[in-house]
PDB file of C-alpha atoms in Angstrom:
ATOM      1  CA  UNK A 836     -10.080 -27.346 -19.553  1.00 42.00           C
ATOM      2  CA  UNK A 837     -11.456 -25.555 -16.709  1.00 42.00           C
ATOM      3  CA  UNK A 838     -14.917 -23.635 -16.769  1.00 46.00           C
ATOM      4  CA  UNK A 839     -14.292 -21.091 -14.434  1.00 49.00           C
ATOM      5  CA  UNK A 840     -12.166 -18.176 -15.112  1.00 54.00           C
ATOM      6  CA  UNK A 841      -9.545 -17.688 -12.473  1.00 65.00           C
ATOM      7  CA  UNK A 842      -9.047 -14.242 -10.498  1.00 66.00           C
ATOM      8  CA  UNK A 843      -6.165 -12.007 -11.348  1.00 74.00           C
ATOM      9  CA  UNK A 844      -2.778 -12.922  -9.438  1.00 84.00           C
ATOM     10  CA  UNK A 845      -2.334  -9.882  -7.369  1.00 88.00           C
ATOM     11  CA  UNK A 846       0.369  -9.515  -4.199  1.00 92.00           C
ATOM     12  CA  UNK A 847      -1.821  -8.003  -1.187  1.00 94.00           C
ATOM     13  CA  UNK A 848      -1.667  -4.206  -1.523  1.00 92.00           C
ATOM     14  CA  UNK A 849       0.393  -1.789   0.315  1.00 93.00           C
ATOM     15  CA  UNK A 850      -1.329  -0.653   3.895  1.00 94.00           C
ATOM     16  CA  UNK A 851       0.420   2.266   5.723  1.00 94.00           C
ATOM     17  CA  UNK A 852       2.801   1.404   7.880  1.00 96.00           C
ATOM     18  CA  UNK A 853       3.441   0.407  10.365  1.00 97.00           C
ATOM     19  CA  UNK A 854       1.848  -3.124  10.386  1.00 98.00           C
ATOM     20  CA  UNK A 855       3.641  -6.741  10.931  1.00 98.00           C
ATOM     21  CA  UNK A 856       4.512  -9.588   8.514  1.00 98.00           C
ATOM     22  CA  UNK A 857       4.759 -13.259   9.337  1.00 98.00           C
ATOM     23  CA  UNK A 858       7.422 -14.864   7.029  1.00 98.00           C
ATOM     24  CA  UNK A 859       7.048 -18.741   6.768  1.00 97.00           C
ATOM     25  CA  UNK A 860       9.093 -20.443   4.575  1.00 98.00           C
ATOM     26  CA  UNK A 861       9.280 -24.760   4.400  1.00 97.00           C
ATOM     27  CA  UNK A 862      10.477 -27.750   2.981  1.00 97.00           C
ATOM     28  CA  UNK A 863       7.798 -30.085   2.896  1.00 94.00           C
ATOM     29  CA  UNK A 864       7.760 -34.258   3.331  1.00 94.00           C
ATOM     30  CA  UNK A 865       6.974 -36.363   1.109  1.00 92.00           C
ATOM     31  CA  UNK A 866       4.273 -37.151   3.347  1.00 89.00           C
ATOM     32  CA  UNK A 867       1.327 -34.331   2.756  1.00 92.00           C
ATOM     33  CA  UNK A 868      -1.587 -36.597   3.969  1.00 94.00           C
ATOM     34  CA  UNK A 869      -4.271 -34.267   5.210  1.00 95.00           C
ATOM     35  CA  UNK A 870      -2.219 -30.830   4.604  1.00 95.00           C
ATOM     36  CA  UNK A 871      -4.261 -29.527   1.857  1.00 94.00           C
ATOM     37  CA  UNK A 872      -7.328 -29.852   3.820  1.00 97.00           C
ATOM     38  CA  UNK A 873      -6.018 -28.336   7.081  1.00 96.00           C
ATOM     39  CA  UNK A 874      -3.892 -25.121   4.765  1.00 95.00           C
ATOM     40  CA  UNK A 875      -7.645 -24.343   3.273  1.00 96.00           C
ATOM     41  CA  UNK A 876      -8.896 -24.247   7.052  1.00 97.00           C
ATOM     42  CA  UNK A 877      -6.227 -22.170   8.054  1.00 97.00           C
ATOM     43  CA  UNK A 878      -6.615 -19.551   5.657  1.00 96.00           C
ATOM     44  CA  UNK A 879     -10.261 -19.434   6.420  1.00 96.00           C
ATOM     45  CA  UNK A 880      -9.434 -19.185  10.067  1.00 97.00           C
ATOM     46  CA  UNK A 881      -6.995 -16.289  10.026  1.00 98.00           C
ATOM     47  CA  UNK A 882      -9.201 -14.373   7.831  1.00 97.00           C
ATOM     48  CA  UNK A 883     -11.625 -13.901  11.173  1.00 97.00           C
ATOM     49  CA  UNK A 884      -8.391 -11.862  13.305  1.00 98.00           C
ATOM     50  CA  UNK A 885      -9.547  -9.021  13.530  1.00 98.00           C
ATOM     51  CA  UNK A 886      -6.601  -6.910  12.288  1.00 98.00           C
ATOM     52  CA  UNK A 887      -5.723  -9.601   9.448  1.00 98.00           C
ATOM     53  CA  UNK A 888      -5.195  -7.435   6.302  1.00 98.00           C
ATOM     54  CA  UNK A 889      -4.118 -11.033   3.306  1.00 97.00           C
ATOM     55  CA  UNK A 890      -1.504 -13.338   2.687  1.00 97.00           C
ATOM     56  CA  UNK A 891       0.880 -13.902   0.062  1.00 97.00           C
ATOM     57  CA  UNK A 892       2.149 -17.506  -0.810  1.00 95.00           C
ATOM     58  CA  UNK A 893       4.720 -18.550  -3.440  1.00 96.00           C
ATOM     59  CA  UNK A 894       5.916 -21.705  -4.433  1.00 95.00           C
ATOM     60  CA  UNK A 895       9.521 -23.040  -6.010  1.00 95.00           C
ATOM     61  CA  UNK A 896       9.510 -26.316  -8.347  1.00 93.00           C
ATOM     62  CA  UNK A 897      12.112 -27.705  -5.776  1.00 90.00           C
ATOM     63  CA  UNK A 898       9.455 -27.158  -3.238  1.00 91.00           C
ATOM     64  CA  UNK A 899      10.023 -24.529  -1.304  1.00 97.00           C
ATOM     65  CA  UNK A 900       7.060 -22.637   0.264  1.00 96.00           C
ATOM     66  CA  UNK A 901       6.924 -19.148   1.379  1.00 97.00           C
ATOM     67  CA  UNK A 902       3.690 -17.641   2.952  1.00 97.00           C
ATOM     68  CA  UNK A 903       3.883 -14.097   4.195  1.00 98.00           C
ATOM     69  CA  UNK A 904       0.822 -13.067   6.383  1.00 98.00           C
ATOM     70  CA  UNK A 905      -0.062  -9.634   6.980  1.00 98.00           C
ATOM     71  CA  UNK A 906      -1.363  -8.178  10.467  1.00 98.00           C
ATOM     72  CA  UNK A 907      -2.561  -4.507  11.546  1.00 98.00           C
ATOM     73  CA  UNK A 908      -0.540  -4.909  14.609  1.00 98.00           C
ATOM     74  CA  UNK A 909       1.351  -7.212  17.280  1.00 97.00           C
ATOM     75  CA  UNK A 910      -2.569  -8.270  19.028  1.00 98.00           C
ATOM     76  CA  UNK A 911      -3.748  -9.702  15.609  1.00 98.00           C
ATOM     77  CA  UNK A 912      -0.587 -11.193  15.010  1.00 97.00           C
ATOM     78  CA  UNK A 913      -0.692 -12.872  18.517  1.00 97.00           C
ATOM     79  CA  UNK A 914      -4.361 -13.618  18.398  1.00 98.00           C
ATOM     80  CA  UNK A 915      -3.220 -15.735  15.464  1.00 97.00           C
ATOM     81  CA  UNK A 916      -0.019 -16.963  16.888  1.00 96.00           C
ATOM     82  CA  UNK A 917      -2.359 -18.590  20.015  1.00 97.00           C
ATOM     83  CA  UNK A 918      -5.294 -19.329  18.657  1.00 98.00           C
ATOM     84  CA  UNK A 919      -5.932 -23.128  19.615  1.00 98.00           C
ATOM     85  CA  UNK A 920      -6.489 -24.554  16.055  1.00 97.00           C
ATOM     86  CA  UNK A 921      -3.674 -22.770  14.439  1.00 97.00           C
ATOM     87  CA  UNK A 922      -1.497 -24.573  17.657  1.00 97.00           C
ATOM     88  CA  UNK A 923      -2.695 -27.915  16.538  1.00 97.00           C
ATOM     89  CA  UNK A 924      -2.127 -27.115  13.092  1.00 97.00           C
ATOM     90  CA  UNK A 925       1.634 -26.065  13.724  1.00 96.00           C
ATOM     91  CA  UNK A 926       2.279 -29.193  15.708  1.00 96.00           C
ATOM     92  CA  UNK A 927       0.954 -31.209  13.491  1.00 95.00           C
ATOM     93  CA  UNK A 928       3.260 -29.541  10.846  1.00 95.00           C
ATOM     94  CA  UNK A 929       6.530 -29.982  12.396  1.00 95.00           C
ATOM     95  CA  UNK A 930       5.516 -33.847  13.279  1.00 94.00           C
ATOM     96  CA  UNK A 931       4.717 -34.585   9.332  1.00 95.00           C
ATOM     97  CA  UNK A 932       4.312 -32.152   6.848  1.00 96.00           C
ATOM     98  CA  UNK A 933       7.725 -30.021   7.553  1.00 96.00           C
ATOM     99  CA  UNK A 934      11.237 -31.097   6.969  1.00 96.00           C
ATOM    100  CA  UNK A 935      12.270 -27.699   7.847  1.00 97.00           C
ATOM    101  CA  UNK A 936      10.767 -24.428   7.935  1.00 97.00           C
ATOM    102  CA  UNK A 937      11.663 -21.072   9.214  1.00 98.00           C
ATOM    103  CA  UNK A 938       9.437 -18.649  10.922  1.00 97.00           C
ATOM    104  CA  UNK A 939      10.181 -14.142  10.443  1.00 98.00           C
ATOM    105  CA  UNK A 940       8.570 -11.609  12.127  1.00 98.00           C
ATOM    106  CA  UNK A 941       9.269  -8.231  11.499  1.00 98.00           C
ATOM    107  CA  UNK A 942       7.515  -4.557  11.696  1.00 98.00           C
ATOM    108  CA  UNK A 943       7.041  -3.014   8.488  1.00 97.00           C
ATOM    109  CA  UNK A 944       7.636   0.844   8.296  1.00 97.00           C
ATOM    110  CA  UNK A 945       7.808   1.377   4.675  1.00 96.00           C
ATOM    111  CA  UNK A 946       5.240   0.317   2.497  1.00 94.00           C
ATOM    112  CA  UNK A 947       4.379   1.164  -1.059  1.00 92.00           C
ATOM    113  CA  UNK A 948       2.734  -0.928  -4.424  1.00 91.00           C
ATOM    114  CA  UNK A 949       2.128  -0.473  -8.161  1.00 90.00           C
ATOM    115  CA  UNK A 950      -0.761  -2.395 -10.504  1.00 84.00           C
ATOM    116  CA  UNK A 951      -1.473  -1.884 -13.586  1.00 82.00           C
ATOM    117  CA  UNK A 952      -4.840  -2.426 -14.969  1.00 74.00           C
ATOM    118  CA  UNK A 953      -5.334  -4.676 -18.017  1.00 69.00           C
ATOM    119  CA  UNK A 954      -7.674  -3.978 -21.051  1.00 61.00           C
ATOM    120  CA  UNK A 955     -10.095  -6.869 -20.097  1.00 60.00           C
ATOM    121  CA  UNK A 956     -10.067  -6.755 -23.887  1.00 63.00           C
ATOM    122  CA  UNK A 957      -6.597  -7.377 -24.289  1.00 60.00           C
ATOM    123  CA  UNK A 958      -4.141  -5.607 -26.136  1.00 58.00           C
ATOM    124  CA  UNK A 959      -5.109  -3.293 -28.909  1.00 54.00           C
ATOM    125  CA  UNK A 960      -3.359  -3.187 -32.329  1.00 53.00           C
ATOM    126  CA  UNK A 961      -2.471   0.040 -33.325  1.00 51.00           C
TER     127      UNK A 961
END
């Protein structure tokens, strides 16, 4: 049993539009040597583009992946597309940790969310 108590699983809110996503979805290998390691640098590196607003990442128990990335606008979004360790990452990717993956970009122009806060507490009988 863990220690620590984990933080709330939240989707990254709604920003007003217009903004861009960055839909990658994969298949991984069997092979994963070194792609934990190198996913925790990348989502410590994209969190200095200016213009990054979060990421969302979901996973399937047949293994498919889907990370949606969130960017102000087309600079950040290229800033991220060309920075030089992100390239190395991506090549890497496609030589061993990918057996396929697909790659959307679109410009959002509708945007909206919905949380509910939780009784820390928990549910009250009444």
């Amino acid at each position: 049993m863990s220690d620590h108590c984990e933080a709330p699983v939240v989707p990254v809110q709604a920003h007003e539009p217009p903004y861009y996503v960055a839909v990658f979805t994969t298949v991984g290998t069997k092979e994963q040597s070194g792609y934990s390691e190198t996913n925790a640098r990348m989502e410590n590196l994209v969190k200095d583009v200016p213009g990054y607003l979060g990421m969302d990442h979901a996973q399937t128990p047949g293994g498919l992946a889907i990370t949606v990335s969130y960017f102000r606008d087309a600079d950040a979004l290229t800033e991220w597309r060309t920075n030089a360790e992100h390239r190395a990452a991506q090549e890497r990717g496609r030589g061993e940790w990918y057996q396929s993956y697909t790659l959307h970009v679109a410009k959002v122009e509708r945007s909206h969310g919905l949380t509910h806060v939780e009784d820390p507490q928990g549910p009250t009988a009444g």
